[in-house]
PDB file of C-alpha atoms in Angstrom:
ATOM      1  CA  UNK O  23     -52.634  -0.423 147.725  1.00 91.00           C
ATOM      2  CA  UNK O  24     -50.137   1.577 145.914  1.00 97.00           C
ATOM      3  CA  UNK O  25     -51.878   4.996 146.547  1.00 98.00           C
ATOM      4  CA  UNK O  26     -52.899   4.382 150.263  1.00 97.00           C
ATOM      5  CA  UNK O  27     -53.872   7.543 151.922  1.00 95.00           C
ATOM      6  CA  UNK O  28     -52.806   9.831 149.187  1.00 98.00           C
ATOM      7  CA  UNK O  29     -55.030  12.936 148.348  1.00 98.00           C
ATOM      8  CA  UNK O  30     -55.827  13.202 144.593  1.00 98.00           C
ATOM      9  CA  UNK O  31     -57.888  16.016 142.737  1.00 98.00           C
ATOM     10  CA  UNK O  32     -59.070  14.928 139.264  1.00 98.00           C
ATOM     11  CA  UNK O  33     -60.776  17.616 137.092  1.00 98.00           C
ATOM     12  CA  UNK O  34     -63.362  16.674 134.445  1.00 97.00           C
ATOM     13  CA  UNK O  35     -64.052  13.683 136.674  1.00 97.00           C
ATOM     14  CA  UNK O  36     -67.858  13.391 136.320  1.00 96.00           C
ATOM     15  CA  UNK O  37     -67.619  10.873 133.532  1.00 94.00           C
ATOM     16  CA  UNK O  38     -65.497   9.107 130.950  1.00 95.00           C
ATOM     17  CA  UNK O  39     -61.906   8.889 131.359  1.00 97.00           C
ATOM     18  CA  UNK O  40     -61.970  11.345 134.338  1.00 97.00           C
ATOM     19  CA  UNK O  41     -64.181   9.167 136.390  1.00 97.00           C
ATOM     20  CA  UNK O  42     -62.408   5.928 135.376  1.00 97.00           C
ATOM     21  CA  UNK O  43     -59.104   7.476 136.474  1.00 98.00           C
ATOM     22  CA  UNK O  44     -60.581   8.668 139.859  1.00 98.00           C
ATOM     23  CA  UNK O  45     -62.022   5.190 140.418  1.00 98.00           C
ATOM     24  CA  UNK O  46     -58.805   3.367 139.790  1.00 98.00           C
ATOM     25  CA  UNK O  47     -56.908   5.762 142.124  1.00 98.00           C
ATOM     26  CA  UNK O  48     -59.701   5.160 144.851  1.00 98.00           C
ATOM     27  CA  UNK O  49     -59.354   1.429 144.388  1.00 98.00           C
ATOM     28  CA  UNK O  50     -55.696   1.737 145.095  1.00 98.00           C
ATOM     29  CA  UNK O  51     -56.257   3.532 148.396  1.00 98.00           C
ATOM     30  CA  UNK O  52     -56.346   7.241 147.371  1.00 98.00           C
ATOM     31  CA  UNK O  53     -58.887   9.707 148.763  1.00 98.00           C
ATOM     32  CA  UNK O  54     -60.195  11.202 145.350  1.00 98.00           C
ATOM     33  CA  UNK O  55     -61.788  14.712 144.859  1.00 98.00           C
ATOM     34  CA  UNK O  56     -63.959  14.662 141.774  1.00 98.00           C
ATOM     35  CA  UNK O  57     -64.096  18.071 140.162  1.00 98.00           C
ATOM     36  CA  UNK O  58     -66.762  18.774 137.592  1.00 97.00           C
ATOM     37  CA  UNK O  59     -68.911  21.725 136.604  1.00 96.00           C
ATOM     38  CA  UNK O  60     -71.988  19.669 136.800  1.00 96.00           C
ATOM     39  CA  UNK O  61     -72.836  18.959 140.418  1.00 97.00           C
ATOM     40  CA  UNK O  62     -75.135  16.042 139.786  1.00 97.00           C
ATOM     41  CA  UNK O  63     -72.626  14.345 137.555  1.00 96.00           C
ATOM     42  CA  UNK O  64     -69.834  14.869 140.153  1.00 97.00           C
ATOM     43  CA  UNK O  65     -72.024  13.668 143.073  1.00 98.00           C
ATOM     44  CA  UNK O  66     -73.118  10.575 141.170  1.00 98.00           C
ATOM     45  CA  UNK O  67     -69.439   9.587 140.034  1.00 98.00           C
ATOM     46  CA  UNK O  68     -68.239  10.098 143.652  1.00 98.00           C
ATOM     47  CA  UNK O  69     -71.174   7.963 144.890  1.00 98.00           C
ATOM     48  CA  UNK O  70     -70.325   5.093 142.591  1.00 98.00           C
ATOM     49  CA  UNK O  71     -66.785   5.163 143.814  1.00 98.00           C
ATOM     50  CA  UNK O  72     -67.913   4.996 147.507  1.00 98.00           C
ATOM     51  CA  UNK O  73     -70.405   2.190 146.702  1.00 98.00           C
ATOM     52  CA  UNK O  74     -67.377   0.301 145.520  1.00 97.00           C
ATOM     53  CA  UNK O  75     -65.605   0.872 148.700  1.00 97.00           C
ATOM     54  CA  UNK O  76     -63.576   3.764 147.706  1.00 98.00           C
ATOM     55  CA  UNK O  77     -63.123   7.126 149.450  1.00 98.00           C
ATOM     56  CA  UNK O  78     -64.472  10.042 147.327  1.00 98.00           C
ATOM     57  CA  UNK O  79     -65.928  13.490 147.428  1.00 98.00           C
ATOM     58  CA  UNK O  80     -67.341  15.766 144.757  1.00 98.00           C
ATOM     59  CA  UNK O  81     -66.436  19.463 144.108  1.00 98.00           C
ATOM     60  CA  UNK O  82     -68.482  21.618 141.675  1.00 97.00           C
ATOM     61  CA  UNK O  83     -66.926  24.636 139.947  1.00 97.00           C
ATOM     62  CA  UNK O  84     -65.770  25.608 136.390  1.00 97.00           C
ATOM     63  CA  UNK O  85     -61.993  25.118 136.197  1.00 98.00           C
ATOM     64  CA  UNK O  86     -61.799  28.249 133.804  1.00 98.00           C
ATOM     65  CA  UNK O  87     -62.939  30.290 136.859  1.00 98.00           C
ATOM     66  CA  UNK O  88     -59.489  31.085 138.491  1.00 98.00           C
ATOM     67  CA  UNK O  89     -61.162  32.230 141.742  1.00 98.00           C
ATOM     68  CA  UNK O  90     -63.295  28.979 142.063  1.00 98.00           C
ATOM     69  CA  UNK O  91     -60.290  26.855 141.127  1.00 98.00           C
ATOM     70  CA  UNK O  92     -57.988  28.462 143.678  1.00 98.00           C
ATOM     71  CA  UNK O  93     -60.685  28.296 146.377  1.00 98.00           C
ATOM     72  CA  UNK O  94     -61.358  24.728 145.482  1.00 98.00           C
ATOM     73  CA  UNK O  95     -57.777  23.752 145.764  1.00 98.00           C
ATOM     74  CA  UNK O  96     -57.554  25.619 149.017  1.00 98.00           C
ATOM     75  CA  UNK O  97     -60.411  23.842 150.381  1.00 98.00           C
ATOM     76  CA  UNK O  98     -58.973  20.382 149.776  1.00 98.00           C
ATOM     77  CA  UNK O  99     -55.778  21.393 151.300  1.00 98.00           C
ATOM     78  CA  UNK O 100     -57.447  22.785 154.355  1.00 98.00           C
ATOM     79  CA  UNK O 101     -59.554  19.597 154.867  1.00 97.00           C
ATOM     80  CA  UNK O 102     -56.733  17.016 154.181  1.00 97.00           C
ATOM     81  CA  UNK O 103     -53.502  18.850 154.891  1.00 96.00           C
ATOM     82  CA  UNK O 104     -51.832  18.150 151.492  1.00 96.00           C
ATOM     83  CA  UNK O 105     -52.408  17.434 147.823  1.00 98.00           C
ATOM     84  CA  UNK O 106     -50.449  14.517 146.573  1.00 98.00           C
ATOM     85  CA  UNK O 107     -51.781  14.136 142.993  1.00 98.00           C
ATOM     86  CA  UNK O 108     -53.350  16.498 140.537  1.00 98.00           C
ATOM     87  CA  UNK O 109     -54.755  15.062 137.305  1.00 98.00           C
ATOM     88  CA  UNK O 110     -55.848  17.915 135.034  1.00 98.00           C
ATOM     89  CA  UNK O 111     -58.313  16.181 132.735  1.00 98.00           C
ATOM     90  CA  UNK O 112     -61.000  18.580 131.988  1.00 96.00           C
ATOM     91  CA  UNK O 113     -61.063  19.493 128.257  1.00 95.00           C
ATOM     92  CA  UNK O 114     -63.246  20.057 125.244  1.00 91.00           C
ATOM     93  CA  UNK O 115     -63.192  19.368 121.612  1.00 87.00           C
ATOM     94  CA  UNK O 116     -64.175  22.189 119.278  1.00 90.00           C
ATOM     95  CA  UNK O 117     -64.316  21.284 115.575  1.00 87.00           C
ATOM     96  CA  UNK O 118     -63.177  23.175 112.477  1.00 91.00           C
ATOM     97  CA  UNK O 119     -60.244  24.208 110.415  1.00 93.00           C
ATOM     98  CA  UNK O 120     -58.549  27.436 110.240  1.00 95.00           C
ATOM     99  CA  UNK O 121     -61.176  29.077 108.262  1.00 95.00           C
ATOM    100  CA  UNK O 122     -64.143  27.319 109.819  1.00 94.00           C
ATOM    101  CA  UNK O 123     -63.455  27.111 113.621  1.00 95.00           C
ATOM    102  CA  UNK O 124     -65.519  29.406 115.787  1.00 94.00           C
ATOM    103  CA  UNK O 125     -63.203  31.991 117.253  1.00 96.00           C
ATOM    104  CA  UNK O 126     -64.885  32.026 120.466  1.00 96.00           C
ATOM    105  CA  UNK O 127     -64.642  28.177 120.497  1.00 95.00           C
ATOM    106  CA  UNK O 128     -60.995  28.417 119.787  1.00 95.00           C
ATOM    107  CA  UNK O 129     -60.570  30.682 122.931  1.00 97.00           C
ATOM    108  CA  UNK O 130     -62.683  28.431 125.000  1.00 96.00           C
ATOM    109  CA  UNK O 131     -60.466  25.394 124.037  1.00 96.00           C
ATOM    110  CA  UNK O 132     -57.272  27.363 125.053  1.00 97.00           C
ATOM    111  CA  UNK O 133     -58.937  28.425 128.374  1.00 98.00           C
ATOM    112  CA  UNK O 134     -60.129  24.977 129.256  1.00 97.00           C
ATOM    113  CA  UNK O 135     -57.492  22.606 127.601  1.00 98.00           C
ATOM    114  CA  UNK O 136     -54.331  24.660 128.476  1.00 98.00           C
ATOM    115  CA  UNK O 137     -54.856  27.659 130.874  1.00 98.00           C
ATOM    116  CA  UNK O 138     -56.987  25.654 133.368  1.00 98.00           C
ATOM    117  CA  UNK O 139     -54.250  23.049 133.551  1.00 98.00           C
ATOM    118  CA  UNK O 140     -51.707  25.735 134.084  1.00 98.00           C
ATOM    119  CA  UNK O 141     -53.593  27.549 136.851  1.00 98.00           C
ATOM    120  CA  UNK O 142     -54.537  24.321 138.703  1.00 98.00           C
ATOM    121  CA  UNK O 143     -50.811  23.190 138.623  1.00 98.00           C
ATOM    122  CA  UNK O 144     -49.930  26.816 139.754  1.00 98.00           C
ATOM    123  CA  UNK O 145     -52.282  26.445 142.898  1.00 98.00           C
ATOM    124  CA  UNK O 146     -50.992  22.914 143.879  1.00 98.00           C
ATOM    125  CA  UNK O 147     -47.289  23.413 143.220  1.00 98.00           C
ATOM    126  CA  UNK O 148     -46.629  25.450 146.482  1.00 98.00           C
ATOM    127  CA  UNK O 149     -48.043  22.626 148.466  1.00 98.00           C
ATOM    128  CA  UNK O 150     -46.102  19.951 146.654  1.00 98.00           C
ATOM    129  CA  UNK O 151     -42.902  21.887 146.657  1.00 98.00           C
ATOM    130  CA  UNK O 152     -43.204  22.265 150.402  1.00 97.00           C
ATOM    131  CA  UNK O 153     -43.877  18.571 150.873  1.00 98.00           C
ATOM    132  CA  UNK O 154     -41.009  17.564 148.654  1.00 98.00           C
ATOM    133  CA  UNK O 155     -43.153  15.345 146.584  1.00 98.00           C
ATOM    134  CA  UNK O 156     -46.135  15.311 144.335  1.00 98.00           C
ATOM    135  CA  UNK O 157     -47.518  14.141 141.013  1.00 98.00           C
ATOM    136  CA  UNK O 158     -49.071  16.356 138.328  1.00 99.00           C
ATOM    137  CA  UNK O 159     -50.603  14.461 135.266  1.00 98.00           C
ATOM    138  CA  UNK O 160     -51.923  16.605 132.307  1.00 98.00           C
ATOM    139  CA  UNK O 161     -54.216  15.043 129.791  1.00 98.00           C
ATOM    140  CA  UNK O 162     -53.075  15.787 126.212  1.00 97.00           C
ATOM    141  CA  UNK O 163     -54.106  13.505 123.362  1.00 95.00           C
ATOM    142  CA  UNK O 164     -52.848  11.653 120.450  1.00 92.00           C
ATOM    143  CA  UNK O 165     -53.804  14.755 118.687  1.00 90.00           C
ATOM    144  CA  UNK O 166     -51.077  16.362 120.586  1.00 91.00           C
ATOM    145  CA  UNK O 167     -48.536  14.511 118.739  1.00 92.00           C
ATOM    146  CA  UNK O 168     -50.081  14.249 115.131  1.00 89.00           C
ATOM    147  CA  UNK O 169     -52.322  15.980 112.728  1.00 85.00           C
ATOM    148  CA  UNK O 170     -55.988  15.655 113.454  1.00 80.00           C
ATOM    149  CA  UNK O 171     -58.384  16.326 110.469  1.00 79.00           C
ATOM    150  CA  UNK O 172     -59.935  19.676 110.642  1.00 85.00           C
ATOM    151  CA  UNK O 173     -59.515  20.124 114.540  1.00 88.00           C
ATOM    152  CA  UNK O 174     -57.088  23.103 114.672  1.00 95.00           C
ATOM    153  CA  UNK O 175     -58.245  24.360 118.006  1.00 95.00           C
ATOM    154  CA  UNK O 176     -58.093  20.835 119.765  1.00 94.00           C
ATOM    155  CA  UNK O 177     -54.740  19.974 118.116  1.00 95.00           C
ATOM    156  CA  UNK O 178     -53.104  23.261 118.971  1.00 97.00           C
ATOM    157  CA  UNK O 179     -54.115  23.115 122.667  1.00 97.00           C
ATOM    158  CA  UNK O 180     -53.214  19.433 123.035  1.00 97.00           C
ATOM    159  CA  UNK O 181     -49.672  20.119 121.474  1.00 98.00           C
ATOM    160  CA  UNK O 182     -49.348  23.042 123.895  1.00 98.00           C
ATOM    161  CA  UNK O 183     -50.145  20.809 126.865  1.00 98.00           C
ATOM    162  CA  UNK O 184     -47.202  18.616 125.989  1.00 98.00           C
ATOM    163  CA  UNK O 185     -44.811  21.604 125.899  1.00 98.00           C
ATOM    164  CA  UNK O 186     -46.055  22.966 129.223  1.00 98.00           C
ATOM    165  CA  UNK O 187     -45.704  19.606 130.792  1.00 98.00           C
ATOM    166  CA  UNK O 188     -42.123  19.237 129.833  1.00 98.00           C
ATOM    167  CA  UNK O 189     -41.444  22.852 131.071  1.00 98.00           C
ATOM    168  CA  UNK O 190     -43.113  22.271 134.589  1.00 98.00           C
ATOM    169  CA  UNK O 191     -41.265  18.985 134.805  1.00 98.00           C
ATOM    170  CA  UNK O 192     -37.935  20.583 134.264  1.00 98.00           C
ATOM    171  CA  UNK O 193     -38.453  23.523 136.517  1.00 98.00           C
ATOM    172  CA  UNK O 194     -39.724  21.512 139.453  1.00 98.00           C
ATOM    173  CA  UNK O 195     -38.098  18.071 139.332  1.00 98.00           C
ATOM    174  CA  UNK O 196     -35.555  19.470 141.924  1.00 98.00           C
ATOM    175  CA  UNK O 197     -38.308  19.748 144.395  1.00 98.00           C
ATOM    176  CA  UNK O 198     -39.575  16.151 144.031  1.00 98.00           C
ATOM    177  CA  UNK O 199     -42.345  17.020 141.782  1.00 98.00           C
ATOM    178  CA  UNK O 200     -43.055  14.888 138.918  1.00 98.00           C
ATOM    179  CA  UNK O 201     -45.162  16.180 135.839  1.00 98.00           C
ATOM    180  CA  UNK O 202     -46.150  13.885 132.826  1.00 98.00           C
ATOM    181  CA  UNK O 203     -48.666  13.880 130.124  1.00 98.00           C
ATOM    182  CA  UNK O 204     -51.038  11.368 128.915  1.00 98.00           C
ATOM    183  CA  UNK O 205     -52.158  11.183 125.188  1.00 98.00           C
ATOM    184  CA  UNK O 206     -55.114   8.859 124.738  1.00 97.00           C
ATOM    185  CA  UNK O 207     -56.207   7.930 121.350  1.00 94.00           C
ATOM    186  CA  UNK O 208     -59.684   7.050 120.455  1.00 92.00           C
ATOM    187  CA  UNK O 209     -61.601   6.312 123.514  1.00 93.00           C
ATOM    188  CA  UNK O 210     -65.262   5.529 123.525  1.00 87.00           C
ATOM    189  CA  UNK O 211     -67.008   8.338 125.381  1.00 85.00           C
ATOM    190  CA  UNK O 212     -69.326  11.098 124.652  1.00 77.00           C
ATOM    191  CA  UNK O 213     -66.430  13.551 124.452  1.00 75.00           C
ATOM    192  CA  UNK O 214     -66.032  12.645 120.817  1.00 74.00           C
ATOM    193  CA  UNK O 215     -69.487  13.991 119.800  1.00 76.00           C
ATOM    194  CA  UNK O 216     -68.129  17.016 117.963  1.00 71.00           C
ATOM    195  CA  UNK O 217     -65.791  14.839 115.818  1.00 70.00           C
ATOM    196  CA  UNK O 218     -68.427  12.158 115.102  1.00 74.00           C
ATOM    197  CA  UNK O 219     -70.761  14.926 113.964  1.00 75.00           C
ATOM    198  CA  UNK O 220     -68.229  16.395 111.807  1.00 71.00           C
ATOM    199  CA  UNK O 221     -67.421  12.973 110.341  1.00 71.00           C
ATOM    200  CA  UNK O 222     -70.958  12.224 109.487  1.00 79.00           C
ATOM    201  CA  UNK O 223     -72.166   9.905 112.404  1.00 82.00           C
ATOM    202  CA  UNK O 224     -71.256   6.762 114.291  1.00 81.00           C
ATOM    203  CA  UNK O 225     -70.929   4.516 111.329  1.00 82.00           C
ATOM    204  CA  UNK O 226     -68.528   7.050 109.615  1.00 84.00           C
ATOM    205  CA  UNK O 227     -66.293   7.227 112.690  1.00 83.00           C
ATOM    206  CA  UNK O 228     -66.214   3.436 113.230  1.00 87.00           C
ATOM    207  CA  UNK O 229     -64.919   3.034 109.717  1.00 89.00           C
ATOM    208  CA  UNK O 230     -62.410   5.873 110.230  1.00 86.00           C
ATOM    209  CA  UNK O 231     -61.024   4.295 113.353  1.00 89.00           C
ATOM    210  CA  UNK O 232     -60.860   0.847 111.739  1.00 90.00           C
ATOM    211  CA  UNK O 233     -58.710   2.328 108.954  1.00 90.00           C
ATOM    212  CA  UNK O 234     -56.569   4.604 111.071  1.00 88.00           C
ATOM    213  CA  UNK O 235     -55.971   2.527 114.235  1.00 94.00           C
ATOM    214  CA  UNK O 236     -53.810  -0.568 113.866  1.00 94.00           C
ATOM    215  CA  UNK O 237     -55.688  -2.306 116.609  1.00 95.00           C
ATOM    216  CA  UNK O 238     -58.792  -1.572 114.700  1.00 93.00           C
ATOM    217  CA  UNK O 239     -61.099  -0.297 117.576  1.00 92.00           C
ATOM    218  CA  UNK O 240     -61.751   2.220 120.142  1.00 90.00           C
ATOM    219  CA  UNK O 241     -60.346   1.852 123.680  1.00 94.00           C
ATOM    220  CA  UNK O 242     -62.596   1.733 126.643  1.00 94.00           C
ATOM    221  CA  UNK O 243     -62.067   3.770 129.501  1.00 96.00           C
ATOM    222  CA  UNK O 244     -60.527   0.993 131.750  1.00 95.00           C
ATOM    223  CA  UNK O 245     -57.691   0.810 129.213  1.00 97.00           C
ATOM    224  CA  UNK O 246     -56.749   4.489 129.814  1.00 98.00           C
ATOM    225  CA  UNK O 247     -57.404   4.064 133.568  1.00 98.00           C
ATOM    226  CA  UNK O 248     -54.447   1.783 133.979  1.00 98.00           C
ATOM    227  CA  UNK O 249     -51.978   3.993 132.371  1.00 98.00           C
ATOM    228  CA  UNK O 250     -53.274   6.918 134.616  1.00 98.00           C
ATOM    229  CA  UNK O 251     -52.574   4.695 137.701  1.00 98.00           C
ATOM    230  CA  UNK O 252     -49.093   3.967 136.405  1.00 98.00           C
ATOM    231  CA  UNK O 253     -48.246   7.750 135.903  1.00 98.00           C
ATOM    232  CA  UNK O 254     -49.662   8.958 139.279  1.00 98.00           C
ATOM    233  CA  UNK O 255     -48.120   6.259 141.371  1.00 98.00           C
ATOM    234  CA  UNK O 256     -44.798   5.265 142.428  1.00 98.00           C
ATOM    235  CA  UNK O 257     -44.519   2.717 139.590  1.00 98.00           C
ATOM    236  CA  UNK O 258     -43.354   5.738 137.462  1.00 98.00           C
ATOM    237  CA  UNK O 259     -41.237   7.230 140.207  1.00 98.00           C
ATOM    238  CA  UNK O 260     -38.125   7.982 137.868  1.00 98.00           C
ATOM    239  CA  UNK O 261     -40.381   9.259 135.017  1.00 98.00           C
ATOM    240  CA  UNK O 262     -40.932  13.006 134.582  1.00 98.00           C
ATOM    241  CA  UNK O 263     -41.477  15.444 131.591  1.00 98.00           C
ATOM    242  CA  UNK O 264     -42.748  12.532 129.506  1.00 98.00           C
ATOM    243  CA  UNK O 265     -45.518  11.984 127.130  1.00 98.00           C
ATOM    244  CA  UNK O 266     -47.320   8.458 127.372  1.00 98.00           C
ATOM    245  CA  UNK O 267     -49.236   7.748 124.146  1.00 97.00           C
ATOM    246  CA  UNK O 268     -52.158   5.161 124.463  1.00 97.00           C
ATOM    247  CA  UNK O 269     -53.688   5.032 121.125  1.00 95.00           C
ATOM    248  CA  UNK O 270     -53.819   1.504 119.720  1.00 95.00           C
ATOM    249  CA  UNK O 271     -50.848   2.232 117.428  1.00 95.00           C
ATOM    250  CA  UNK O 272     -52.313   5.221 115.592  1.00 92.00           C
ATOM    251  CA  UNK O 273     -49.110   7.221 115.776  1.00 89.00           C
ATOM    252  CA  UNK O 274     -46.888   4.686 114.467  1.00 87.00           C
ATOM    253  CA  UNK O 275     -48.447   4.564 110.990  1.00 71.00           C
TER     254      UNK O 275
END
């Protein structure tokens, strides 16, 4: 077990990629703390991990609430004595181009996709720095490295995550803390509903993916979980400040 006895916090872990990442960390021996704003979803995801023999607990709060986020991180540290891994995954898509996007939606995207990552990292960093080790993984997107049709809020925030990741990595490598970014491409989860609606439905998005992605299909969450495990484990021990794109080849064409 390559994560034996490590303590990991995963935000947005109640479903989809977040849950899959938490599950694979637990399978490899970590105690995982699944954070989600919906209590039932977090509890059910944690229960599924425990049923499979993993160690998991649920925490319910909105990561854009600084006080709740600070207190949640502090509670994990108080119970377990340390935090070894933070996976900042909670995020949202808001559709629209420059003229169409809802301004409140743009602000919400920034708060959730960037600022909440920043604040969670800020709260765990003193613990990791004191321990002389730790891993922070920020979820960006393939939209963070390319143009994404009429998705200015999402693309702007995901580009920002990559810049923030590089800055964190450069500033804190000397303390033994590694920070990397994961850029998933098209993954078949409900997260894509805003873009599916914008494109005109499931059939239209399937056609779009087939034409844009060299592998010709969506990824499933297990295909993203394995890269997550690589980035949060010692398998990537000499890797920091980097962006791992897992997108079926979309960004090479």
